[in-house]
Coordinates of N, CA and C in Angstrom, one line a residue:
M1 N 14.8 31.7 -52.7 CA 15.3 33.1 -53.1 C 16.6 32.9 -53.8
E2 N 16.8 33.7 -54.8 CA 18.1 33.8 -55.6 C 18.8 35.0 -55.3
R3 N 20.1 35.0 -55.3 CA 21.0 36.1 -55.1 C 21.7 36.4 -56.4
T4 N 22.2 37.7 -56.5 CA 23.0 38.1 -57.6 C 23.9 39.3 -57.1
L5 N 25.0 39.5 -57.9 CA 25.9 40.6 -57.7 C 25.7 41.6 -58.6
V6 N 25.6 42.9 -58.1 CA 25.5 44.0 -59.0 C 26.7 44.9 -58.5
L7 N 27.3 45.5 -59.6 CA 28.4 46.5 -59.4 C 28.0 47.8 -59.9
I8 N 28.0 48.8 -59.2 CA 27.8 50.2 -59.8 C 29.2 50.6 -60.1
K9 N 29.5 50.7 -61.3 CA 30.9 50.9 -61.8 C 31.4 52.3 -61.6
P10 N 32.7 52.6 -61.8 CA 33.2 53.9 -61.5 C 32.4 55.1 -62.1
D11 N 32.0 54.9 -63.4 CA 31.3 56.0 -64.0 C 29.9 56.2 -63.3
G12 N 29.3 55.2 -62.8 CA 28.0 55.5 -62.1 C 28.3 56.2 -60.8
V13 N 29.3 55.8 -60.2 CA 29.6 56.5 -58.8 C 30.1 57.9 -59.1
K14 N 30.9 58.1 -60.0 CA 31.4 59.5 -60.4 C 30.3 60.4 -60.7
R15 N 29.3 59.9 -61.4 CA 28.1 60.7 -61.9 C 27.0 60.8 -60.8
H16 N 27.3 60.3 -59.6 CA 26.3 60.4 -58.5 C 25.0 59.7 -58.9
L17 N 25.0 58.5 -59.4 CA 23.8 57.8 -59.7 C 23.5 56.6 -58.9
I18 N 24.3 56.5 -57.7 CA 24.1 55.4 -56.8 C 22.7 55.3 -56.3
G19 N 22.2 56.2 -55.8 CA 20.8 56.2 -55.2 C 19.9 55.9 -56.2
N20 N 19.9 56.5 -57.4 CA 18.9 56.3 -58.5 C 19.0 54.8 -58.9
I21 N 20.2 54.2 -59.0 CA 20.4 52.8 -59.4 C 19.8 51.9 -58.4
I22 N 20.1 52.1 -57.1 CA 19.6 51.1 -56.1 C 18.1 51.3 -56.0
E23 N 17.6 52.5 -56.1 CA 16.2 52.6 -56.0 C 15.4 51.8 -57.1
R24 N 16.0 51.6 -58.3 CA 15.4 50.7 -59.4 C 15.3 49.4 -58.9
F25 N 16.4 48.8 -58.4 CA 16.4 47.5 -57.8 C 15.4 47.3 -56.6
E26 N 15.4 48.1 -55.7 CA 14.6 48.0 -54.6 C 13.0 48.2 -55.1
N27 N 12.8 49.1 -56.0 CA 11.4 49.2 -56.5 C 10.9 48.0 -57.2
K28 N 11.9 47.1 -57.8 CA 11.6 46.0 -58.4 C 11.1 44.9 -57.4
G29 N 11.5 45.1 -56.1 CA 11.3 44.2 -55.0 C 12.4 43.4 -54.5
L30 N 13.6 43.7 -54.9 CA 14.8 43.0 -54.6 C 15.3 43.6 -53.2
K31 N 15.9 42.7 -52.5 CA 16.3 43.1 -51.1 C 18.0 43.1 -51.1
I32 N 18.4 44.2 -50.5 CA 19.9 44.4 -50.4 C 20.3 43.4 -49.2
V33 N 21.1 42.5 -49.5 CA 21.7 41.7 -48.4 C 23.1 42.0 -48.0
S34 N 23.8 42.8 -48.9 CA 25.1 43.3 -48.6 C 25.4 44.5 -49.6
L35 N 26.1 45.5 -49.1 CA 26.5 46.7 -49.9 C 27.8 47.3 -49.3
K36 N 28.6 47.7 -50.3 CA 29.7 48.4 -49.8 C 30.4 49.3 -51.0
L37 N 30.9 50.3 -50.6 CA 31.7 51.3 -51.4 C 33.1 50.9 -51.3
M38 N 33.8 50.6 -52.3 CA 35.2 50.2 -52.4 C 36.0 50.5 -53.6
K39 N 37.2 50.6 -53.5 CA 38.2 50.6 -54.6 C 38.6 49.2 -54.9
V40 N 38.6 48.8 -56.2 CA 38.9 47.5 -56.6 C 40.3 47.4 -57.0
S41 N 40.9 46.5 -56.4 CA 42.3 46.3 -56.7 C 42.6 45.7 -58.1
D42 N 43.7 45.8 -58.7 CA 44.1 45.1 -60.0 C 43.8 43.6 -59.9
D43 N 44.2 43.0 -58.8 CA 44.1 41.6 -58.7 C 42.5 41.2 -58.7
K44 N 41.7 41.9 -57.9 CA 40.3 41.6 -58.0 C 39.7 41.9 -59.3
A45 N 40.0 42.9 -59.9 CA 39.4 43.2 -61.3 C 39.8 42.1 -62.2
R46 N 41.0 41.6 -62.2 CA 41.5 40.5 -63.1 C 40.7 39.2 -62.7
Q47 N 40.5 38.9 -61.5 CA 39.6 37.8 -61.1 C 38.1 37.9 -61.7
H48 N 37.6 39.2 -61.4 CA 36.3 39.4 -61.9 C 36.1 39.1 -63.3
Y49 N 37.1 39.7 -64.1 CA 37.0 39.6 -65.7 C 37.8 38.5 -66.3
S50 N 38.1 37.4 -65.4 CA 39.0 36.4 -65.8 C 38.4 35.6 -67.1
V51 N 37.1 35.6 -67.2 CA 36.5 35.0 -68.3 C 36.9 35.7 -69.7
H52 N 37.2 36.8 -69.6 CA 37.6 37.6 -70.7 C 39.2 37.7 -70.9
S53 N 39.9 37.1 -70.1 CA 41.4 37.3 -70.1 C 42.1 37.1 -71.4
M54 N 41.6 36.4 -72.3 CA 42.3 36.2 -73.5 C 41.8 37.1 -74.7
K55 N 40.8 38.0 -74.3 CA 40.3 38.9 -75.3 C 41.0 40.2 -75.3
P56 N 41.0 40.9 -76.5 CA 41.8 42.1 -76.7 C 41.4 43.2 -75.8
F57 N 40.2 43.2 -75.3 CA 39.7 44.3 -74.5 C 39.8 44.1 -73.0
F58 N 40.5 43.0 -72.5 CA 40.6 42.7 -71.2 C 41.3 43.6 -70.3
E59 N 42.5 44.2 -70.8 CA 43.3 45.2 -70.1 C 42.4 46.5 -69.9
G60 N 41.6 46.8 -70.9 CA 40.7 48.0 -70.8 C 39.6 47.8 -69.7
L61 N 39.1 46.5 -69.6 CA 38.1 46.3 -68.6 C 38.7 46.4 -67.2
V62 N 39.9 45.9 -67.0 CA 40.6 45.9 -65.7 C 40.9 47.4 -65.4
S63 N 41.4 48.2 -66.3 CA 41.8 49.5 -66.1 C 40.6 50.3 -65.7
Y64 N 39.5 50.1 -66.4 CA 38.2 50.8 -66.1 C 37.7 50.6 -64.8
L65 N 37.6 49.2 -64.3 CA 37.0 48.9 -63.0 C 37.9 49.3 -61.9
T66 N 39.2 49.6 -62.1 CA 40.1 50.0 -61.0 C 40.3 51.5 -61.1
S67 N 39.6 52.2 -61.9 CA 39.8 53.7 -62.2 C 39.2 54.6 -61.2
G68 N 38.4 54.1 -60.3 CA 37.7 54.9 -59.3 C 36.8 53.9 -58.3
P69 N 36.2 54.5 -57.4 CA 35.4 53.6 -56.4 C 34.1 53.0 -57.2
I70 N 33.7 51.9 -56.6 CA 32.5 51.2 -57.1 C 31.7 51.0 -55.9
V71 N 30.3 50.7 -56.1 CA 29.5 50.1 -55.1 C 29.1 48.7 -55.5
A72 N 29.4 47.8 -54.6 CA 29.1 46.4 -54.9 C 28.0 46.0 -53.9
L73 N 27.0 45.3 -54.5 CA 25.8 44.9 -53.9 C 25.5 43.4 -54.1
I74 N 25.0 42.8 -53.1 CA 24.2 41.5 -53.3 C 22.8 41.7 -53.1
L75 N 22.1 41.3 -54.0 CA 20.7 41.6 -54.0 C 19.9 40.1 -54.0
E76 N 18.8 40.0 -53.4 CA 18.1 38.8 -53.2 C 16.6 39.0 -53.5
G77 N 16.0 38.0 -54.2 CA 14.7 38.0 -54.5 C 14.3 36.9 -55.6
D78 N 13.1 36.6 -55.8 CA 12.6 35.7 -56.9 C 13.2 36.2 -58.1
N79 N 13.9 35.3 -58.9 CA 14.4 35.6 -60.2 C 15.3 36.8 -60.2
A80 N 16.1 36.9 -59.2 CA 17.0 38.2 -59.0 C 18.0 38.3 -60.2
I81 N 18.5 37.3 -60.6 CA 19.5 37.4 -61.8 C 18.9 38.0 -63.0
I82 N 17.8 37.4 -63.5 CA 17.2 37.9 -64.7 C 16.6 39.2 -64.5
S83 N 16.0 39.5 -63.4 CA 15.4 40.8 -63.1 C 16.5 41.9 -63.1
C84 N 17.6 41.6 -62.5 CA 18.7 42.6 -62.6 C 19.3 42.8 -63.9
R85 N 19.4 41.8 -64.7 CA 19.9 41.9 -66.0 C 19.0 42.7 -66.9
N86 N 17.7 42.5 -66.7 CA 16.7 43.2 -67.5 C 16.6 44.7 -67.1
L87 N 16.8 45.0 -65.8 CA 16.9 46.3 -65.4 C 18.2 47.1 -65.9
A88 N 19.3 46.4 -66.0 CA 20.6 46.9 -66.4 C 20.4 47.2 -67.9
G89 N 19.8 46.4 -68.7 CA 19.7 46.6 -70.1 C 20.9 46.1 -70.9
A90 N 20.9 46.2 -72.2 CA 22.0 45.8 -73.0 C 23.4 46.3 -72.6
T91 N 24.3 45.6 -72.9 CA 25.7 45.8 -72.4 C 26.2 47.2 -73.1
D92 N 25.8 47.4 -74.3 CA 26.2 48.5 -75.0 C 25.1 49.6 -74.8
G93 N 25.4 50.7 -73.9 CA 24.5 51.7 -73.6 C 23.8 52.3 -74.8
S94 N 24.5 52.6 -75.8 CA 23.9 53.1 -77.1 C 22.8 52.3 -77.7
A95 N 22.8 51.0 -77.4 CA 21.8 50.2 -77.9 C 20.7 49.7 -76.9
A96 N 21.0 49.9 -75.6 CA 20.1 49.6 -74.6 C 18.7 50.4 -74.6
A97 N 17.7 49.7 -74.4 CA 16.5 50.3 -74.4 C 16.2 51.4 -73.3
A98 N 15.5 52.4 -73.7 CA 15.1 53.5 -72.8 C 14.3 52.8 -71.6
G99 N 14.6 53.3 -70.4 CA 13.9 52.7 -69.2 C 14.8 51.8 -68.4
T100 N 15.9 51.3 -69.1 CA 16.9 50.5 -68.4 C 17.9 51.4 -67.9
I101 N 18.7 50.9 -67.0 CA 19.8 51.7 -66.3 C 20.8 52.2 -67.4
R102 N 21.3 51.2 -68.2 CA 22.2 51.6 -69.3 C 21.5 52.4 -70.4
G103 N 20.3 52.1 -70.7 CA 19.6 52.8 -71.7 C 19.4 54.4 -71.3
D104 N 19.2 54.6 -70.0 CA 19.0 55.9 -69.5 C 20.3 56.6 -69.1
F105 N 21.4 56.0 -68.9 CA 22.5 56.6 -68.4 C 23.8 56.4 -69.1
S106 N 23.9 55.5 -70.0 CA 25.2 55.2 -70.6 C 25.0 55.4 -72.2
L107 N 26.1 55.9 -72.8 CA 26.2 56.1 -74.2 C 27.0 55.1 -75.0
N108 N 27.8 54.2 -74.3 CA 28.7 53.4 -75.0 C 28.8 52.0 -74.2
I109 N 29.6 51.1 -74.6 CA 29.9 49.8 -74.2 C 30.9 49.9 -73.1
E110 N 31.9 50.9 -73.3 CA 33.0 51.0 -72.4 C 32.6 51.3 -70.9
E111 N 31.8 52.4 -70.9 CA 31.4 52.9 -69.6 C 29.9 52.7 -69.5
N112 N 29.6 51.5 -69.0 CA 28.1 51.2 -69.0 C 27.5 51.0 -67.7
I113 N 28.0 51.8 -66.7 CA 27.3 52.0 -65.4 C 27.3 50.9 -64.5
V114 N 26.8 49.7 -64.9 CA 26.6 48.6 -64.0 C 27.1 47.3 -64.5
H115 N 27.4 46.4 -63.7 CA 27.5 45.0 -64.0 C 26.4 44.2 -63.2
A116 N 25.9 43.1 -63.7 CA 25.0 42.3 -63.1 C 25.4 40.8 -63.5
S117 N 25.5 39.9 -62.5 CA 25.8 38.5 -62.8 C 24.8 37.9 -63.8
D118 N 25.3 37.1 -64.7 CA 24.4 36.5 -65.7 C 24.0 35.1 -65.4
S119 N 24.4 34.5 -64.4 CA 24.0 33.1 -64.0 C 24.3 32.8 -62.6
P120 N 23.6 31.8 -62.1 CA 24.0 31.4 -60.7 C 25.5 31.0 -60.6
E121 N 26.1 30.4 -61.6 CA 27.5 30.1 -61.6 C 28.4 31.4 -61.5
S122 N 28.0 32.4 -62.3 CA 28.7 33.6 -62.4 C 28.6 34.3 -61.0
F123 N 27.4 34.3 -60.4 CA 27.2 34.9 -59.1 C 28.3 34.2 -58.1
N124 N 28.2 32.9 -58.1 CA 29.0 32.1 -57.1 C 30.5 32.4 -57.3
H125 N 30.9 32.6 -58.5 CA 32.3 33.1 -58.7 C 32.6 34.4 -58.3
E126 N 31.7 35.3 -58.7 CA 32.0 36.9 -58.5 C 31.8 37.3 -57.1
Y127 N 30.7 37.0 -56.5 CA 30.5 37.6 -55.1 C 31.6 37.4 -54.2
K128 N 32.4 36.3 -54.3 CA 33.5 36.0 -53.4 C 34.7 36.9 -53.6
I129 N 34.8 37.6 -54.7 CA 35.7 38.5 -55.0 C 35.6 39.8 -54.2
F130 N 34.4 40.1 -54.1 CA 34.0 41.4 -53.4 C 33.5 41.3 -52.0
F131 N 33.0 40.2 -51.5 CA 32.5 40.0 -50.3 C 33.0 38.8 -49.5
N132 N 33.1 38.9 -48.2 CA 33.3 37.8 -47.3 C 32.0 37.3 -46.8
E133 N 31.9 36.0 -46.4 CA 30.6 35.4 -46.0 C 30.0 36.2 -44.9
N134 N 30.8 36.6 -44.0 CA 30.3 37.4 -42.7 C 29.7 38.7 -43.1
E135 N 29.9 39.2 -44.3 CA 29.3 40.6 -44.7 C 27.9 40.4 -45.3
I136 N 27.4 39.3 -45.4 CA 26.1 39.0 -46.1 C 25.1 38.8 -45.0
M137 N 24.0 39.5 -45.1 CA 23.0 39.5 -44.1 C 21.9 38.5 -44.5
D138 N 21.4 37.8 -43.4 CA 20.2 37.0 -43.6 C 19.2 37.5 -42.7
Y139 N 18.1 38.1 -43.3 CA 17.0 38.7 -42.6 C 15.7 38.5 -43.2

């Protein structure tokens, strides 16, 4: 079984899309092994986006992720990473296919509703920013 991190970003929470988004992942057959509503600190946002730290849009990413509450989830299932990425759709919501989360709910690249880990290495880096080991269920 593979695990992945999904973040429902501040725009998704603000627009009351949490249930709709989680339903899509559960309908795909993915299992929630951890979930929490939280406010992301500046430090955690910088850790999460550290791969982009030298890019001109880095400060905007940090500001956006810390602008309101998020929902952080760890999902588990066969091919969880690619399945979540496919459900999320292209990063730029204006270019994302209809039927994907971003294609259905986002109009731009800045406020694009969700984050989904893009590799096992990314997951292993990212989930530790948002969860402690004792918050992850094995069932």
